[in-house]
Coordinates of C-alpha atoms in Angstrom, one line a residue:
M216 CA 0.0 0.0 0.0
P217 CA 2.0 3.0 -1.2
S218 CA -0.4 5.5 0.3
K219 CA 0.6 4.7 3.9
P220 CA 2.6 7.7 5.5
A221 CA 3.9 5.6 8.4
P222 CA 7.2 4.5 6.7
I223 CA 7.9 8.2 5.7
K224 CA 7.4 9.5 9.3
K225 CA 9.6 6.6 10.7
A226 CA 12.3 7.2 8.2
A227 CA 12.8 10.6 9.7
K228 CA 14.3 8.9 12.8
K229 CA 17.2 7.6 10.7
E230 CA 19.0 11.0 11.0
P231 CA 21.7 9.5 13.3
A232 CA 22.5 7.1 10.4
K233 CA 23.0 10.1 8.1
K234 CA 25.5 11.6 10.5
E235 CA 27.4 8.3 10.6
E236 CA 27.4 8.2 6.9
A237 CA 28.7 11.7 6.7
K238 CA 31.6 10.6 8.8
A239 CA 32.3 7.5 6.6
P240 CA 35.1 7.8 4.0
V241 CA 32.9 6.6 1.1
P242 CA 31.4 9.6 -0.7
A243 CA 27.6 9.7 -0.6
P244 CA 26.7 11.3 -3.9
E245 CA 28.0 8.4 -6.1
P246 CA 24.8 6.2 -6.1
A247 CA 22.2 7.7 -8.4
P248 CA 18.7 8.1 -6.9
E249 CA 16.5 5.3 -8.2
P250 CA 12.8 5.0 -7.8
A251 CA 12.9 1.2 -7.2
P252 CA 14.2 1.4 -3.6
V253 CA 11.3 3.6 -2.6
E254 CA 9.0 0.5 -2.7
A255 CA 11.2 -1.5 -0.4
P256 CA 10.4 0.3 2.9
P257 CA 6.7 -0.6 3.0
A258 CA 7.6 -4.4 2.8
E259 CA 9.7 -4.2 5.9
P260 CA 7.8 -4.7 9.2
A261 CA 10.3 -2.8 11.4
P262 CA 12.3 -0.2 9.6
A263 CA 13.7 1.1 12.8
E264 CA 15.7 -2.1 13.4
A265 CA 17.4 -1.9 10.0
A266 CA 19.3 1.2 11.1
P267 CA 22.8 -0.4 10.8
A268 CA 22.3 -1.3 7.1
P269 CA 23.0 2.2 5.8
A270 CA 26.5 2.0 7.3
E271 CA 27.5 0.0 4.1
G272 CA 26.6 2.9 1.9
E273 CA 23.8 1.2 -0.1
A274 CA 20.5 1.7 1.7
A275 CA 21.2 5.3 2.8
P276 CA 20.7 7.0 -0.7
P277 CA 17.0 5.9 -0.9
A278 CA 16.3 7.4 2.5
E279 CA 17.9 10.7 1.6
A280 CA 16.1 10.8 -1.7
A281 CA 12.8 10.5 0.2
E282 CA 13.6 13.1 2.7
A283 CA 15.4 15.7 0.6
P284 CA 12.3 17.3 -1.1
A285 CA 10.6 18.1 2.4
P286 CA 12.9 20.9 3.6
E287 CA 13.3 22.4 0.1
E288 CA 9.6 23.0 -0.3
P289 CA 9.0 26.8 -0.1
K290 CA 6.8 28.0 2.7
P291 CA 4.2 30.7 2.1
P292 CA 5.4 34.1 3.6
T293 CA 3.9 35.0 7.1
P294 CA 1.6 38.0 6.7
P295 CA 2.6 41.0 8.9
P296 CA 0.4 41.6 12.0
P297 CA -2.2 44.2 11.4
K298 CA -1.3 47.6 12.8
E299 CA -3.8 48.6 15.6
P300 CA -4.2 51.9 17.3
T301 CA -3.5 52.3 21.0
S302 CA -6.1 52.3 23.7
A303 CA -7.5 55.6 24.9
P304 CA -5.4 57.9 27.1
V305 CA -6.4 57.9 30.8
D306 CA -6.7 60.3 33.7
L307 CA -7.5 63.4 31.8
F308 CA -8.2 66.5 34.0
V309 CA -7.8 70.2 34.2
E310 CA -4.5 71.4 35.9
D311 CA -5.1 75.1 35.8
K312 CA -7.1 77.7 33.9
N313 CA -7.3 81.5 33.6
D314 CA -9.3 84.0 31.6
T315 CA -7.8 82.9 28.2
S316 CA -6.3 79.5 28.5
V317 CA -6.9 76.0 30.0
T318 CA -4.1 73.7 31.0
I319 CA -4.8 69.9 30.9
I320 CA -2.8 66.9 31.8
W321 CA -3.3 63.1 31.2
S322 CA -1.6 59.8 31.3
Q323 CA -0.5 57.6 28.4
P324 CA -2.7 54.7 27.3
E325 CA -2.5 51.5 29.2
N326 CA -2.1 49.4 25.9
I327 CA 0.3 51.0 23.4
G328 CA 1.0 47.9 21.2
P329 CA 3.9 47.1 19.0
S330 CA 3.4 50.0 16.7
G331 CA 4.3 52.4 19.5
L332 CA 2.9 55.9 20.1
D333 CA 3.5 58.9 17.8
G334 CA 1.8 61.5 19.9
Y335 CA -1.5 63.1 20.9
T336 CA -4.1 65.3 19.3
I337 CA -6.1 67.7 21.5
E338 CA -9.5 68.6 20.3
V339 CA -12.1 71.1 21.6
C340 CA -15.6 72.2 20.8
K341 CA -18.0 74.6 22.3
D342 CA -20.6 73.2 24.6
G343 CA -23.9 72.4 22.7
T344 CA -22.1 71.7 19.4
E345 CA -20.2 68.7 18.0
D346 CA -17.8 70.8 15.9
W347 CA -14.6 69.2 17.2
K348 CA -11.4 71.0 16.1
A349 CA -7.8 70.1 16.8
V350 CA -5.9 72.8 18.7
N351 CA -2.4 71.5 18.0
E352 CA -1.0 71.5 14.5
E353 CA 1.6 68.9 15.2
L354 CA 1.3 65.8 17.4
Q355 CA 1.8 66.6 21.1
K356 CA 4.6 64.4 22.6
S357 CA 4.2 65.3 26.3
S358 CA 1.1 64.5 28.5
R359 CA 0.5 68.2 29.2
F360 CA -0.9 70.9 27.0
V361 CA -2.0 74.5 27.3
I362 CA -5.0 75.4 25.2
K363 CA -4.5 79.1 24.6
N364 CA -6.3 82.1 23.0
Q365 CA -9.8 81.1 24.2
T366 CA -12.6 83.5 24.8
T367 CA -13.4 84.3 28.5
G368 CA -16.8 82.9 29.5
D369 CA -16.9 80.1 26.9
R370 CA -17.7 76.5 27.9
L371 CA -15.4 74.0 26.2
K372 CA -15.6 70.3 25.7
I373 CA -12.1 68.9 25.6
R374 CA -10.9 65.4 24.5
V375 CA -7.5 63.8 23.8
V376 CA -6.8 61.2 21.1
A377 CA -3.6 59.0 20.9
V378 CA -2.2 58.5 17.4
N379 CA 0.2 55.9 16.0
E380 CA 0.6 54.0 12.7
G381 CA -2.6 52.1 13.3
G382 CA -4.5 55.3 13.4
R383 CA -6.5 57.2 16.1
S384 CA -7.3 55.7 19.5
P385 CA -10.6 56.1 21.1
P386 CA -10.8 59.6 22.7
V387 CA -10.8 60.4 26.4
S388 CA -13.0 63.4 27.3
L389 CA -13.5 65.6 30.3
P390 CA -16.7 64.6 32.1
E391 CA -18.0 68.2 32.0
P392 CA -17.4 71.3 29.9
V393 CA -14.8 73.7 31.2
L394 CA -15.6 77.4 31.8
V395 CA -12.8 79.6 30.5
K396 CA -12.4 81.7 33.6
E397 CA -9.6 82.0 36.2
V398 CA -10.2 79.9 39.3
A399 CA -11.1 82.3 42.2
D400 CA -9.0 81.5 45.2
R401 CA -9.8 83.4 48.3
P402 CA -7.1 86.1 49.0
K403 CA -4.8 85.7 52.0
V404 CA -2.2 88.2 53.2
R405 CA 1.0 86.4 54.4
L406 CA 2.3 89.0 56.8
P407 CA 6.0 88.3 57.8
R408 CA 6.5 87.6 61.5
F409 CA 8.7 90.6 62.1
L410 CA 5.9 92.9 60.9
K411 CA 3.4 91.5 63.3
Q412 CA 4.9 93.6 66.0
R413 CA 5.7 97.3 65.9
Y414 CA 8.3 98.1 63.2
V415 CA 10.7 100.8 64.5
A416 CA 13.1 102.8 62.3
N417 CA 15.2 105.9 62.7
V418 CA 14.5 109.2 61.0
G419 CA 16.2 109.2 57.6
D420 CA 16.2 105.4 57.2
K421 CA 14.9 103.8 54.0
I422 CA 11.8 101.8 54.5
N423 CA 11.3 98.8 52.1
L424 CA 8.7 96.3 53.3
T425 CA 7.5 93.4 51.2
I426 CA 4.1 91.8 52.1
P427 CA 3.4 88.6 50.1
F428 CA -0.2 87.4 49.5
T429 CA -2.1 84.7 47.5
G430 CA -5.3 84.7 45.5
K431 CA -6.7 84.1 42.0
P432 CA -7.4 85.9 39.8
K433 CA -4.9 88.7 40.4
P434 CA -6.1 90.4 43.6
V435 CA -6.8 94.1 43.8
V436 CA -4.5 95.7 46.4
T437 CA -5.3 98.9 48.3
W438 CA -3.4 100.6 51.2
T439 CA -4.5 103.1 53.9
K440 CA -2.8 104.9 56.7
N441 CA -4.7 105.4 59.9
G442 CA -7.9 104.7 57.9
K443 CA -7.1 107.3 55.2
P444 CA -5.6 107.1 51.7
L445 CA -1.8 107.2 51.5
D446 CA 0.1 110.3 50.6
T447 CA 1.8 109.1 47.4
K448 CA 4.4 111.9 47.7
R449 CA 5.7 110.3 50.8
V450 CA 5.0 106.6 50.3
N451 CA 5.4 104.5 47.2
I452 CA 3.4 101.3 46.6
R453 CA 4.3 98.6 44.0
S454 CA 2.1 95.5 43.7
T455 CA 2.5 92.3 41.7
E456 CA 0.4 89.1 41.5
R457 CA 2.2 87.8 44.5
D458 CA 3.2 90.7 46.8
S459 CA 3.0 94.4 47.5
I460 CA 6.0 96.6 48.5
L461 CA 5.7 99.7 50.7
F462 CA 8.7 102.0 50.1
I463 CA 9.7 105.2 51.8
R464 CA 12.9 106.8 50.6
A465 CA 13.8 108.8 53.7
A466 CA 11.5 108.2 56.7
E467 CA 10.2 111.1 58.8
R468 CA 8.4 111.1 62.1
E469 CA 5.1 111.9 60.4
D470 CA 5.4 108.6 58.5
S471 CA 4.6 106.8 61.8
G472 CA 1.1 105.3 62.0
V473 CA -0.9 102.1 61.3
Y474 CA -0.8 101.0 57.7
E475 CA -3.4 98.6 56.4
I476 CA -3.2 96.5 53.3
C477 CA -6.4 95.1 51.7
V478 CA -6.3 92.3 49.1
K479 CA -9.6 91.7 47.3
V480 CA -10.7 89.0 44.8
E481 CA -14.3 89.3 43.6
D482 CA -16.4 89.3 46.8
F483 CA -13.6 88.1 49.0
E484 CA -11.0 90.2 50.8
D485 CA -8.3 89.9 53.5
K486 CA -6.6 92.7 55.5
A487 CA -3.4 93.1 57.6
Q488 CA -2.0 96.0 59.6
I489 CA 1.5 97.2 60.0
T490 CA 2.4 99.6 62.8
L491 CA 5.3 101.8 61.7
Q492 CA 7.2 104.0 64.3
I493 CA 9.8 106.4 63.1
V494 CA 12.0 107.6 66.1
E495 CA 14.9 109.9 66.7
L496 CA 17.1 111.3 69.5
P497 CA 15.1 112.9 72.4
G498 CA 15.4 116.5 73.5
P499 CA 17.1 117.5 76.7
P500 CA 15.3 117.4 80.1
A501 CA 13.0 120.4 80.5
S502 CA 14.9 121.7 83.6
V503 CA 17.4 120.7 86.3
K504 CA 18.2 122.3 89.6
I505 CA 20.2 121.9 92.8
V506 CA 17.9 121.1 95.7
D507 CA 20.4 120.9 98.6
T508 CA 24.1 120.8 99.4
W509 CA 25.6 119.2 102.5
G510 CA 29.0 117.9 103.4
F511 CA 30.4 116.3 100.3
N512 CA 26.9 115.7 98.7
V513 CA 24.6 117.6 96.3
A514 CA 20.9 116.7 95.6
L515 CA 19.6 117.3 92.1
E516 CA 16.1 117.2 90.5
W517 CA 15.0 117.5 86.9
T518 CA 12.0 117.1 84.7
A519 CA 11.4 114.8 81.6
P520 CA 12.1 116.2 78.2
K521 CA 9.3 117.8 76.1
D522 CA 10.4 115.8 73.0
N523 CA 10.9 112.1 73.7
G524 CA 11.9 111.4 70.0
N525 CA 8.6 109.6 69.4
T526 CA 9.6 106.8 71.8
E527 CA 9.8 106.2 75.5
I528 CA 12.7 107.6 77.6
T529 CA 15.0 104.8 78.7
G530 CA 17.2 106.7 81.2
Y531 CA 19.3 109.8 82.0
T532 CA 23.0 110.5 82.1
V533 CA 24.3 113.0 84.9
Q534 CA 27.6 114.7 84.6
K535 CA 29.6 117.1 86.9
A536 CA 32.2 119.8 86.2
D537 CA 34.6 121.5 88.5
K538 CA 34.5 125.3 88.0
K539 CA 38.3 125.4 88.1
T540 CA 38.9 123.1 85.1
G541 CA 35.5 123.1 83.4
D542 CA 35.9 119.4 82.4
W543 CA 32.8 117.3 82.5
F544 CA 32.8 113.8 84.0
T545 CA 30.0 111.3 84.0
V546 CA 28.7 110.3 87.5
L547 CA 25.5 108.5 86.6
E548 CA 24.5 106.5 83.4
H549 CA 21.2 104.9 82.4
Y550 CA 19.6 106.4 85.5
H551 CA 15.8 106.0 85.6
R552 CA 14.7 108.4 88.3
L553 CA 14.1 112.2 88.1
N554 CA 16.3 113.0 91.1
A555 CA 19.7 111.9 92.3
T556 CA 22.3 112.5 95.0
I557 CA 25.9 113.2 93.9
S558 CA 28.4 112.2 96.5
D559 CA 32.2 112.1 97.0
L560 CA 32.7 115.7 96.0
I561 CA 36.0 117.5 96.9
M562 CA 35.9 120.0 99.7
G563 CA 36.5 123.6 98.6
N564 CA 35.6 123.0 95.0
T565 CA 32.6 124.5 93.2
Y566 CA 30.5 122.3 90.8
K567 CA 28.0 122.6 88.0
F568 CA 25.8 119.7 86.8
R569 CA 24.0 118.8 83.6
V570 CA 21.6 116.0 82.6
F571 CA 21.1 114.2 79.2
A572 CA 18.0 112.2 78.2
E573 CA 18.3 108.8 76.6
N574 CA 15.9 106.6 74.4
K575 CA 16.3 103.7 71.9
C576 CA 18.2 105.9 69.5
G577 CA 20.8 107.1 72.0
M578 CA 21.5 110.2 74.2
S579 CA 20.2 113.6 73.5
E580 CA 22.5 116.0 71.6
S581 CA 22.2 118.7 74.2
A582 CA 21.7 118.7 78.0
A583 CA 19.9 120.7 80.7
V584 CA 22.5 122.6 82.9
T585 CA 22.0 123.8 86.4
K586 CA 21.8 127.6 86.7
D587 CA 23.2 127.6 90.3
E588 CA 26.5 126.2 91.5
A589 CA 27.2 124.0 94.4
K590 CA 30.2 124.9 96.6
I591 CA 31.6 122.3 98.9
L592 CA 32.6 124.3 102.1
K593 CA 35.6 123.5 104.2
T594 CA 34.6 122.6 107.7
G595 CA 36.7 122.1 110.8
I596 CA 37.1 118.4 111.2
D597 CA 39.4 116.9 113.8
Y598 CA 40.9 113.7 112.8
K599 CA 40.8 111.1 115.5
P600 CA 42.7 108.0 114.6
P601 CA 40.8 104.9 115.7
D602 CA 42.0 103.1 118.7
Y603 CA 43.1 99.6 118.0
K604 CA 45.4 97.1 119.6
E605 CA 48.4 96.2 117.6
H606 CA 48.8 92.6 116.7
D607 CA 51.5 90.8 118.7
F608 CA 53.8 89.1 116.2
S609 CA 56.2 87.8 118.8
E610 CA 57.1 84.2 118.2
A611 CA 59.8 81.8 119.5
P612 CA 62.2 80.5 116.9
K613 CA 61.0 77.6 114.9
F614 CA 62.8 75.7 112.1
T615 CA 60.7 75.3 109.0
T616 CA 63.3 73.3 107.2
S617 CA 65.7 71.0 109.1
L618 CA 69.3 70.0 108.3
A619 CA 69.9 66.9 106.2
D620 CA 72.7 64.4 106.6
R621 CA 75.4 64.9 104.0
A622 CA 78.5 63.2 102.7
T623 CA 81.4 64.8 100.9
T624 CA 84.9 64.1 99.7
V625 CA 88.1 65.5 101.2
G626 CA 89.0 68.7 99.5
Y627 CA 85.5 69.4 98.1
S628 CA 83.5 72.3 99.7
T629 CA 80.0 71.6 100.8
K630 CA 77.0 73.5 102.4
L631 CA 74.5 72.8 105.1
L632 CA 71.1 74.5 104.7
C633 CA 68.1 75.1 106.9
S634 CA 65.3 77.8 107.4
V635 CA 64.0 79.3 110.6
R636 CA 61.3 81.9 111.6
G637 CA 60.6 83.9 114.7
F638 CA 60.0 87.4 116.0
P639 CA 62.0 89.3 117.0
K640 CA 64.7 88.0 114.5
P641 CA 66.4 85.1 116.2
K642 CA 70.2 84.9 116.7
I643 CA 71.8 82.1 114.8
E644 CA 74.8 80.0 116.1
W645 CA 76.5 77.0 114.3
M646 CA 78.1 74.2 116.4
K647 CA 80.3 71.3 115.6
N648 CA 80.1 68.4 118.0
Q649 CA 78.3 70.7 120.5
M650 CA 81.1 73.3 120.2
I651 CA 80.3 76.8 118.8
I652 CA 82.2 77.3 115.6
G653 CA 82.5 81.1 116.0
D654 CA 84.5 83.1 113.5
D655 CA 86.6 80.2 112.2
P656 CA 87.7 81.1 108.6
K657 CA 87.3 77.6 107.5
F658 CA 83.5 78.0 107.8
R659 CA 81.3 80.6 106.2
Q660 CA 78.0 81.4 107.9
I661 CA 75.2 83.3 106.1
C662 CA 71.6 84.0 107.3
V663 CA 69.3 86.0 104.9
Q664 CA 65.5 86.3 105.4
G665 CA 65.4 83.1 107.6
I666 CA 67.6 81.0 105.2
C667 CA 70.7 79.8 107.1
S668 CA 73.7 78.2 105.4
L669 CA 77.0 76.9 106.6
E670 CA 79.7 76.5 104.0
I671 CA 82.7 74.1 104.9
R672 CA 85.6 75.0 102.7
K673 CA 87.7 72.1 101.5
P674 CA 87.0 69.8 104.4
G675 CA 89.7 67.5 105.7
N676 CA 89.7 64.1 107.4
F677 CA 88.8 65.7 110.8
D678 CA 86.0 68.0 109.6
G679 CA 83.4 65.2 109.7
G680 CA 81.0 65.0 112.7
V681 CA 77.6 66.3 114.0
Y682 CA 76.8 69.9 113.0
S683 CA 74.0 71.9 114.7
C684 CA 72.2 75.2 114.1
R685 CA 70.7 77.0 117.1
A686 CA 68.3 79.9 116.9
K687 CA 67.3 81.9 119.9
N688 CA 65.5 85.1 120.8
D689 CA 63.7 86.5 123.9
H690 CA 60.9 83.9 123.5
G691 CA 62.9 80.8 123.3
E692 CA 65.3 78.8 121.2
A693 CA 65.4 75.9 118.8
T694 CA 68.1 73.6 117.4
V695 CA 68.5 71.2 114.4
S696 CA 71.4 68.8 113.7
C697 CA 72.8 66.7 111.0
K698 CA 75.7 64.4 110.4
L699 CA 78.5 65.2 107.9
E700 CA 80.7 62.4 106.6
V701 CA 84.0 63.2 104.9
K702 CA 85.3 60.4 102.6
Q703 CA 88.7 59.8 101.1
P704 CA 88.9 60.3 97.3
V705 CA 88.7 57.1 95.2
I706 CA 92.0 56.2 93.5
A707 CA 91.7 54.7 90.0
D708 CA 93.2 51.2 89.2
A709 CA 95.6 52.8 86.7
D710 CA 97.0 55.0 89.4
K711 CA 97.6 52.0 91.7
K712 CA 99.7 50.2 89.0

C-alpha cells in the first residue's frame, strides 16, 4: 500500500545514520537516486531495526532521496500583523485655567501595542455643538498641554486622542465642559513675622517692606494709613500678582502710623495691619536744679524732656564739672529716676551739673545745665585716729626646714642649709660636736630672710661630725642637727699600678 505515510514518518528517525554516513570515507553522492528502492520500505515490518544497514553505503541513498524534497519546499510568507491603534489615554483632568487658557494633563494609554505611540491630538468644541477641532498643529509628545487664545466665558468640551501607525485611538474626554475663567482662590495676606509687631526705624532710614499674598485671579491691592488714603508723595506702593511693596525713601516722624493692606478677589478680601514707628534722639530734660548741698553731697532734681523722640525715655546721664577746670565727668549712666544725690565731691571746689536724656536711638544731643553752682565748704574736722590694739607678732624660733645628713669628699667644699622663723629676729649659732664654731675662717656662715647656710671650705679628714644650728630670741630657742661624713677620694686602678 504506497499510500501509507507511516514509513515516511519513521524514516525521519534515521537521521543519526545520516550523521554516521557523513563521517564514513565513502562519498555519498555516487549512487544515483532510483525510484525502485522507494517500494522496499513498505515491505519491511520494522524499519527502525534496519538502522545499521546504511552503514555500508547502499541503503542510505534511498532514504535521503525520500527526505530531501521536504525541507526544500518553499513555505508561504507570514503576513505582517495588522497595525492597531493604542487604547484611549487615561486620567484626563484640568490642571489650571485662567481667563484665556486652560491647562490639561493626562496619562499615556494602558495598551500601546507594537506600533508604539506617535503623539496626541487635543480637540475642543463649544458646549452644545459637535464641531470638534484640533488645537495642536503637530502631534503633542508630552502629556500636558495649554489650550491658549480662548474667549473668556466660553464653555469648552475637551478630549485627547492618541495617534500611531494604526490610526487614532478612542478619545478620552473631560466629564463636564470647562468654563474659561480663572479659578477664584480666596485672598490671603502672608504678613511676615517681624511685621506682626511694631516696626521701629530711625528718622532718615529707607523703609522697604514686602508683604506677600495669595489669591486668584490677580487680587486688587489697596493701602490706607490710619484709615485714610496714602500720601503718594511720601509713600510708594508697587504691587504684583504675589506681593506688595511699601517703600519710603527717607523716613520722617510723620510717617509713623498704622498702615493697612487690603487684598480683594471678587467678593472676598483679606486685610493686615503694620504699625510703623519712626524715632529719633530725644530732646534734653526740660529743667534741672540743685535742691540741697551738705557735706560732700549735692541733691539734684530734673523734669522729663518735652520731646521724647517719638519713643519712650529709657534713662538719663548725669555729669559734673569743677569750676576750676571746666571738664565734664559722668557720674551716673542709664539712671531712671528724676532725682539723684551726687556724693564724694571734693571739699573747697565749686561744681556745675548737667543731665542728658536717653531713648532707643541714644543720648540727646544737648543737656539741661543747672543755673546755680554747688560749693563744697571746708569745715573744721578733727581727725581722731581709731583706737586699736596692735597685733602681737612675737614668736619663738622655729625651724621650718631641718638640716639633712650629707657626705662629701676630702677637698670638696659643701654646704649645710636650713630655714627658721621667729620674731624678733632670732640669733643664729652654728656648732660642731656641741662646740660653737664662732669666726673660724674655714667656715662661712650666712643667714638671709630666715635661710641659714654653713659652707665648709675644702673639708679634711677631721671635719666630719655632727653639726648643729641653734636659733634663739627672747621667747625661746630651737636647734636642728645633721651628720657630715668626709670620705677619702677614690683612686683609679691605673693609678695603683
